[in-house]
Amino acid sequence: MSDRTPDRVALLALPALVYMVIVFAIPVMVLIGRSFFGPSGLSVTPYIDFLSDGFNWRVIFNTLRTAALTTLVCLVIGYPTALALSWSKGFVQAIMLVAIILPLSVGVIVKAFAWQIVLRRDGIVASLLMATGVWDEPKLLLFTETGLVLGAANIFLPFMILPIYSVLKLIDPSLQHAAATLGAPPVYRFFRLSLPLAASGIISGCSIVFSLATSMYVIPSLLIGDRYQTLPTLTARAFLLMRNERLGSTTATILLFLTIAIVMLTAWLVRRREVQT
Amino acid sequence: MQNSVLEVAGAEKAFGSTTVLSGVDLAVENGEFISLLGPSGCGKTTLLRIVAGLLSADRGTVKLSGADITGLPTHMRGVGVVFQNYALFPHLTVAQNVAFGLKAQQISAGDIRATVAKYLDLVQLTSMADRPIRGLSGGQQQRVAVARALAVSPKLLLLDEPFSALDRKLRELMQIELKRILREVGITTVLVTHDQEEALVMSDRIAVMNKGAIEQFAAPGLIYQKPASRFVLDFVGHSTRIAGTTAKTTDGLLAIETAFGTLHAQSGYIPGSPVTVAIRPERISMSMAQETPPSVNVLSARLTDIIFQGSKYHLLFENQGDSHLLVEAGRIPEGMAVGANVHLHWSLEDTLVFPGAQE
Amino acid sequence: MTATERIWTFVTCLVATLVVVFLATPLVVTILTSFGSSSLFTLPPPSWSVRWYQRLTSVRGLGSTLLVSVEIAALSTFSSIVIGGLASIALVRGRFPGRTAIGTFLTSPLMLPGLVIGIALLQAFRFAGLRDVWTSLLLAHMIVTLPYAVRTIYSSLLLFDFTLVEAARTLGCSPMQAYIRVLIPALAPAFITSGIFAFLASMDNYAVSIFFTDAWTKTLPIMMLNLAEEQPDPTIAAISSLLIGLVLIFLIICDRAIGLRRIVDQH
């Protein structure tokens, strides 16, 4: 390989790099930049205007609250699933992998539409709760926050399971045995061994699901409707219905910074763990 | 049996239709170092896991210091284990690894610190206390694993092939080092290994296992010099074997007819049974054909090959072109070269006889 | 195992089983609904029929929409694999500063909200005077598909033993021949899987497309979104079921190419 100079190999990255800079980076920069430019030059007026409206605080709160609830549900049911997946072998493992990969590869609209059917007054969830006697009369789950979180958790669950699984499957099972021979009881082993070892997977799973849930648009539009606005639905409305591009640019930029903050927080958490160990 | 720290009685275990342990009994005295030696698949690791509670036996009991612990979960047994891959916790430092078991008990922070310091000092890792596990050498990892297992003061220490991840030089060094540490602590220890040298070097007694059963449980010298079965003979050390048939016994001397002539042994066999005569290669003496050797067992053979092995030589002999006889010697007697006719001779005590022809 | 451990193991397996059912629910519901005779989404349906599939032919614009979606997905995937593959080689083999940063940059659209990217592109294309819907969609979708190509091909290249290329050179291949005859076949599974996942991401994309479609040129997700808002009936379930079938076929191809477990590692 001595005849290849480093510079010539680097050139291969140019087409992708140039494309991404022109069609992706510059437009995003311009979007951010323009949101700070009022009619009279540089200003934060759009943000002050936006944040001085109580309704908009409600929108930000809705966005974060739904995302947090979705992440929590995904974590609580995703961790045991990832654990069971790491124990499983052969046929059972194949079934579980298909059950995770197939929905992951199917489009969000398909799944969100299915949840519209599931959450109806005569849908599966209502029928199930009626049959088990939890509910006395059929209620509508569609257009409620519970329905939204249930649907979103269902759609984003694979993004929680897979990162945790990818960490769990690398953990040497003899570590559990070693801890037991040192006299550590099961609960102690869970908190002092299993959780810390899986932490990087849990952090990245939570981060991915939280980001996705923060920026989801189709799922709330189909499962909760216009009544409940989040940053993405408001952004889309501002552009597509209200034709208010200044508002849309502002909310889009807030959403963008929120997402970047999550990514950076995650990177910081992961790096801090690496420094510790 | 009052002094036994570990008593295993009638342990049986099968995985599906494969029997891994078929009724093993084992008693280990207080302060003793014993080895479970055998090829892979002989059940030695299964036995270790049953003792540690990582696996439950189908039948049989395990007693520790007289108390029945058969049904007790691992964390309540007080049996320390050094795992084959050491199983060190990657998210903790050296000191935190050693402290792990202590923290699980209700022990004050000061006592934990003192105990950790004591065991790190014992394994000479005090300077590495705050290092992460990643980046430690194999030998250092092993010492952390030993310190961690000893820190919780177990009644019994199990070592599962602890040297297999180390290279040859380091292995020999660590065997001596570990023996020093364990003697200092005075803990009863069971070593599981497939490496006979390791077992011979370290153990007070060795249990040689084969196909789920213990074939012989004795001191290393006895295992080597008086193997109880063909398996033990084959598994521990080299041997030169000659097929033969027993003839009559005169004056307590058993005559055995072989292709090399008549050989003699001590024990009594019915005349006419097929046997294998075995001799440890270093117990065979050589002399040139014209001299008359003093021993009772003599045969003559032609030297076909000399293999230099550093500290010793292996010499191969043959007779009538079929049998290869191995002799081990520290030096080559003067005038002996490939092609020479040589008298091989050995004493009566070194003549081992096993039933059945050589396979 | 202690009693506590046994209970926890049981609970874990129970949760996992329920989660598998939970994950399968939307897909099963979609398929069942699409074969029902009722237009009211009653489950289980009163009787079975294929009327919603027959109705697909009469949905106005479905054919042309599907064509647009497939064209955009195929073209953007292909271009992404070409330029993403070249960039991956540069990132793995090159010795220039900032390689990690460039890698992160090329995959960063995966981490950012699609809507924000869509809006940024909408404004940029408008500024550049680009009015053509089809071209806008293609340019925008390459931002969606490129990260998939770079991610998968890059990680496969990291595992590739480049001494094989050197071996080919010693056997008389020119540098170019060596790459084509050794590297390309070795990376074929990576091309297939990254291609499939990039294609699916483009076919499913709504967050970027939503800003570029008009009444005449739409992509399939946008059309489905319109249908779901305007006249929700099992026609959408029928379209969805066909898409699920497509995904299933693609996954079988991926499984043959690299195996289920490595598909998991790609995510």
Short mmCIF file of C-alpha atoms in Angstrom, two decimals, chain B residues 12-272:
data_model
loop_
_atom_site.label_atom_id
_atom_site.label_comp_id
_atom_site.label_asym_id
_atom_site.label_seq_id
_atom_site.Cartn_x
_atom_site.Cartn_y
_atom_site.Cartn_z
CA GLU B 12 -24.40 -37.54 40.45
CA LYS B 13 -25.14 -35.24 37.56
CA ALA B 14 -26.42 -35.78 34.05
CA PHE B 15 -27.08 -33.28 31.28
CA GLY B 16 -29.83 -34.85 29.24
CA SER B 17 -28.70 -38.36 28.47
CA THR B 18 -25.02 -37.62 29.14
CA THR B 19 -23.82 -38.64 32.59
CA VAL B 20 -21.22 -36.17 33.78
CA LEU B 21 -20.77 -37.35 37.37
CA SER B 22 -21.54 -40.89 38.42
CA GLY B 23 -21.52 -40.98 42.20
CA VAL B 24 -18.45 -39.06 43.31
CA ASP B 25 -17.23 -39.14 46.92
CA LEU B 26 -14.57 -36.69 48.02
CA ALA B 27 -13.31 -35.55 51.41
CA VAL B 28 -10.82 -32.72 51.81
CA GLU B 29 -8.98 -32.22 55.11
CA ASN B 30 -8.57 -28.88 56.83
CA GLY B 31 -5.78 -26.78 55.30
CA GLU B 32 -5.17 -29.26 52.54
CA PHE B 33 -4.49 -28.36 48.89
CA ILE B 34 -6.01 -30.92 46.55
CA SER B 35 -6.37 -31.04 42.78
CA LEU B 36 -9.09 -32.48 40.61
CA LEU B 37 -7.07 -33.61 37.60
CA GLY B 38 -8.50 -35.01 34.41
CA PRO B 39 -9.12 -34.44 30.71
CA SER B 40 -11.87 -32.09 29.54
CA GLY B 41 -15.25 -33.68 29.96
CA CYS B 42 -14.21 -35.79 32.95
CA GLY B 43 -16.61 -33.91 35.25
CA LYS B 44 -14.07 -31.97 37.30
CA THR B 45 -15.55 -28.57 36.51
CA THR B 46 -19.05 -29.89 37.09
CA LEU B 47 -17.97 -31.09 40.53
CA LEU B 48 -16.48 -27.68 41.29
CA ARG B 49 -19.65 -25.91 40.23
CA ILE B 50 -21.74 -28.22 42.39
CA VAL B 51 -19.53 -27.47 45.40
CA ALA B 52 -19.83 -23.72 44.71
CA GLY B 53 -23.62 -24.01 44.30
CA LEU B 54 -23.51 -22.75 40.71
CA LEU B 55 -25.04 -26.04 39.63
CA SER B 56 -27.23 -28.44 41.58
CA ALA B 57 -26.45 -32.14 41.62
CA ASP B 58 -29.11 -34.68 40.65
CA ARG B 59 -28.22 -36.75 43.73
CA GLY B 60 -25.74 -36.61 46.57
CA THR B 61 -24.80 -34.21 49.34
CA VAL B 62 -22.21 -31.51 49.87
CA LYS B 63 -21.05 -30.73 53.41
CA LEU B 64 -18.89 -27.81 54.42
CA SER B 65 -17.27 -28.06 57.89
CA GLY B 66 -19.84 -30.69 58.77
CA ALA B 67 -22.89 -28.60 57.76
CA ASP B 68 -25.04 -29.79 54.88
CA ILE B 69 -25.02 -27.03 52.22
CA THR B 70 -26.52 -29.08 49.38
CA GLY B 71 -29.58 -26.84 48.98
CA LEU B 72 -27.95 -23.56 49.95
CA PRO B 73 -27.66 -20.80 47.28
CA THR B 74 -24.16 -19.81 46.25
CA HIS B 75 -24.07 -16.49 48.09
CA MET B 76 -24.79 -18.17 51.45
CA ARG B 77 -22.18 -20.92 51.16
CA GLY B 78 -18.89 -19.24 52.01
CA VAL B 79 -17.07 -20.95 49.18
CA GLY B 80 -14.63 -18.70 47.30
CA VAL B 81 -13.93 -19.25 43.61
CA VAL B 82 -11.16 -18.02 41.33
CA PHE B 83 -12.64 -18.38 37.87
CA GLN B 84 -10.81 -19.50 34.76
CA ASN B 85 -11.14 -16.06 33.14
CA TYR B 86 -10.94 -14.42 36.62
CA ALA B 87 -14.40 -12.80 36.15
CA LEU B 88 -13.20 -9.45 37.46
CA PHE B 89 -15.81 -6.68 37.48
CA PRO B 90 -14.81 -4.41 34.60
CA HIS B 91 -16.61 -1.35 35.96
CA LEU B 92 -14.69 -1.35 39.25
CA THR B 93 -11.08 -0.65 40.25
CA VAL B 94 -8.73 -3.22 41.73
CA ALA B 95 -9.59 -2.19 45.30
CA GLN B 96 -13.32 -2.02 44.54
CA ASN B 97 -13.19 -5.53 43.16
CA VAL B 98 -11.60 -6.79 46.35
CA ALA B 99 -14.14 -4.83 48.42
CA PHE B 100 -17.18 -6.08 46.45
CA GLY B 101 -17.95 -9.11 48.61
CA LEU B 102 -17.26 -7.23 51.83
CA LYS B 103 -19.68 -4.45 50.90
CA ALA B 104 -22.44 -6.97 50.35
CA GLN B 105 -22.18 -7.83 54.04
CA GLN B 106 -22.90 -5.39 56.83
CA ILE B 107 -19.30 -4.39 57.46
CA SER B 108 -18.16 -0.91 58.47
CA ALA B 109 -16.31 1.13 55.88
CA GLY B 110 -13.18 1.24 58.04
CA ASP B 111 -13.05 -2.54 58.38
CA ILE B 112 -13.56 -2.93 54.64
CA ARG B 113 -10.68 -0.56 53.95
CA ALA B 114 -8.40 -2.43 56.34
CA THR B 115 -9.32 -5.85 54.91
CA VAL B 116 -8.86 -4.68 51.32
CA ALA B 117 -5.46 -3.20 52.21
CA LYS B 118 -4.43 -6.43 53.93
CA TYR B 119 -5.27 -8.67 50.96
CA LEU B 120 -3.86 -6.27 48.36
CA ASP B 121 -0.65 -6.35 50.36
CA LEU B 122 -0.77 -10.14 50.48
CA VAL B 123 -0.90 -10.35 46.69
CA GLN B 124 1.50 -7.40 46.34
CA LEU B 125 -0.88 -5.14 44.45
CA THR B 126 -1.08 -2.26 46.94
CA SER B 127 0.34 0.17 44.39
CA MET B 128 -2.32 -0.81 41.84
CA ALA B 129 -5.31 -0.33 44.18
CA ASP B 130 -7.00 2.45 42.20
CA ARG B 131 -6.24 1.14 38.74
CA PRO B 132 -9.09 0.01 36.49
CA ILE B 133 -9.21 -3.69 35.66
CA ARG B 134 -8.71 -2.97 32.00
CA GLY B 135 -5.00 -2.81 31.30
CA LEU B 136 -3.88 -5.17 34.04
CA SER B 137 -1.65 -8.02 32.91
CA GLY B 138 -2.85 -11.61 33.14
CA GLY B 139 -0.76 -12.28 36.23
CA GLN B 140 -2.04 -9.13 37.95
CA GLN B 141 -5.63 -10.02 37.12
CA GLN B 142 -5.14 -13.43 38.65
CA ARG B 143 -3.80 -11.90 41.86
CA VAL B 144 -6.79 -9.52 42.05
CA ALA B 145 -9.10 -12.51 41.63
CA VAL B 146 -7.31 -14.37 44.44
CA ALA B 147 -7.38 -11.34 46.76
CA ARG B 148 -11.06 -10.78 46.01
CA ALA B 149 -11.97 -14.40 46.76
CA LEU B 150 -9.90 -14.50 49.98
CA ALA B 151 -11.12 -11.13 51.30
CA VAL B 152 -14.51 -12.51 52.32
CA SER B 153 -12.74 -15.23 54.39
CA PRO B 154 -14.29 -18.27 52.74
CA LYS B 155 -14.05 -21.68 54.42
CA LEU B 156 -12.95 -23.22 51.14
CA LEU B 157 -11.28 -21.85 48.02
CA LEU B 158 -11.94 -23.32 44.59
CA LEU B 159 -9.55 -22.59 41.72
CA ASP B 160 -10.97 -23.29 38.26
CA GLU B 161 -8.05 -23.73 35.82
CA PRO B 162 -6.56 -20.46 37.12
CA PHE B 163 -3.33 -20.67 35.14
CA SER B 164 -4.69 -21.59 31.72
CA ALA B 165 -4.74 -17.98 30.48
CA LEU B 166 -1.08 -17.39 31.35
CA ASP B 167 1.94 -18.18 29.22
CA ARG B 168 4.29 -20.95 30.31
CA LYS B 169 6.96 -18.89 32.12
CA LEU B 170 4.44 -16.80 34.02
CA ARG B 171 2.40 -19.88 34.86
CA GLU B 172 5.30 -21.53 36.66
CA LEU B 173 6.03 -18.32 38.55
CA MET B 174 2.40 -17.81 39.56
CA GLN B 175 2.07 -21.42 40.74
CA ILE B 176 4.81 -20.87 43.28
CA GLU B 177 3.49 -17.42 44.20
CA LEU B 178 -0.05 -18.68 44.69
CA LYS B 179 1.15 -21.57 46.81
CA ARG B 180 2.98 -19.09 49.06
CA ILE B 181 -0.14 -16.91 49.42
CA LEU B 182 -2.44 -19.82 50.18
CA ARG B 183 -0.02 -21.31 52.70
CA GLU B 184 0.16 -17.94 54.42
CA VAL B 185 -3.64 -17.78 54.66
CA GLY B 186 -3.88 -21.48 55.52
CA ILE B 187 -7.05 -22.04 53.51
CA THR B 188 -8.35 -25.39 52.29
CA THR B 189 -8.14 -25.34 48.50
CA VAL B 190 -9.45 -27.38 45.60
CA LEU B 191 -7.74 -26.81 42.22
CA VAL B 192 -9.40 -27.96 39.03
CA THR B 193 -6.92 -28.55 36.22
CA HIS B 194 -6.14 -30.65 33.18
CA ASP B 195 -2.43 -29.87 33.52
CA GLN B 196 -0.68 -32.71 35.35
CA GLU B 197 2.47 -30.70 36.08
CA GLU B 198 0.40 -28.03 37.75
CA ALA B 199 -1.33 -30.64 39.90
CA LEU B 200 1.94 -32.39 40.78
CA VAL B 201 3.66 -29.12 41.71
CA MET B 202 0.90 -27.63 43.84
CA SER B 203 -1.10 -30.37 45.52
CA ASP B 204 -0.95 -32.27 48.79
CA ARG B 205 -3.22 -34.83 47.16
CA ILE B 206 -4.53 -35.32 43.65
CA ALA B 207 -7.87 -36.80 42.63
CA VAL B 208 -7.52 -38.10 39.08
CA MET B 209 -10.92 -38.05 37.40
CA ASN B 210 -12.13 -39.91 34.35
CA LYS B 211 -15.62 -40.22 32.88
CA GLY B 212 -17.37 -38.75 35.90
CA ALA B 213 -15.57 -40.79 38.56
CA ILE B 214 -12.45 -40.44 40.69
CA GLU B 215 -9.96 -43.12 39.64
CA GLN B 216 -7.35 -42.43 42.30
CA PHE B 217 -7.07 -39.96 45.16
CA ALA B 218 -3.57 -39.92 46.61
CA ALA B 219 -0.39 -37.90 47.17
CA PRO B 220 1.36 -36.77 43.95
CA GLY B 221 4.31 -39.16 44.45
CA LEU B 222 2.02 -42.12 44.81
CA ILE B 223 -0.08 -41.08 41.81
CA TYR B 224 3.09 -41.01 39.72
CA GLN B 225 4.88 -44.03 41.04
CA LYS B 226 1.91 -46.32 41.77
CA PRO B 227 -0.90 -45.36 39.40
CA ALA B 228 -4.04 -47.23 40.38
CA SER B 229 -5.29 -47.73 36.85
CA ARG B 230 -4.26 -47.68 33.21
CA PHE B 231 -6.01 -44.32 32.88
CA VAL B 232 -3.97 -42.72 35.66
CA LEU B 233 -0.78 -44.21 34.18
CA ASP B 234 -1.61 -42.76 30.76
CA PHE B 235 -2.80 -39.38 31.98
CA VAL B 236 -0.01 -38.59 34.42
CA GLY B 237 3.48 -38.65 32.92
CA HIS B 238 5.01 -40.75 30.17
CA SER B 239 5.47 -44.49 30.30
CA THR B 240 7.06 -47.23 28.26
CA ARG B 241 4.66 -50.10 27.78
CA ILE B 242 5.17 -53.68 26.76
CA ALA B 243 2.37 -56.17 26.13
CA GLY B 244 2.71 -59.61 27.62
CA THR B 245 1.08 -62.69 29.11
CA THR B 246 1.51 -63.82 32.70
CA ALA B 247 3.22 -67.11 33.42
CA LYS B 248 3.76 -68.90 36.74
CA THR B 249 4.75 -67.16 39.97
CA THR B 250 7.91 -68.38 41.72
CA ASP B 251 9.20 -67.03 45.07
CA GLY B 252 6.71 -64.13 44.87
CA LEU B 253 8.05 -63.15 41.46
CA LEU B 254 5.55 -63.05 38.64
CA ALA B 255 7.00 -64.01 35.28
CA ILE B 256 5.58 -62.25 32.22
CA GLU B 257 6.30 -63.46 28.71
CA THR B 258 6.79 -60.60 26.25
CA ALA B 259 8.20 -60.05 22.79
CA PHE B 260 11.41 -58.95 24.52
CA GLY B 261 11.73 -62.06 26.61
CA THR B 262 10.66 -62.81 30.18
CA LEU B 263 10.10 -59.88 32.55
CA HIS B 264 9.37 -59.99 36.25
CA ALA B 265 6.98 -58.16 38.53
CA GLN B 266 5.76 -58.33 42.12
CA SER B 267 2.03 -58.78 42.13
CA GLY B 268 -0.01 -61.94 41.69
CA TYR B 269 -1.92 -62.66 38.50
CA ILE B 270 -3.52 -65.87 37.27
CA PRO B 271 -1.17 -67.46 34.71
CA GLY B 272 -2.21 -66.92 31.12
#
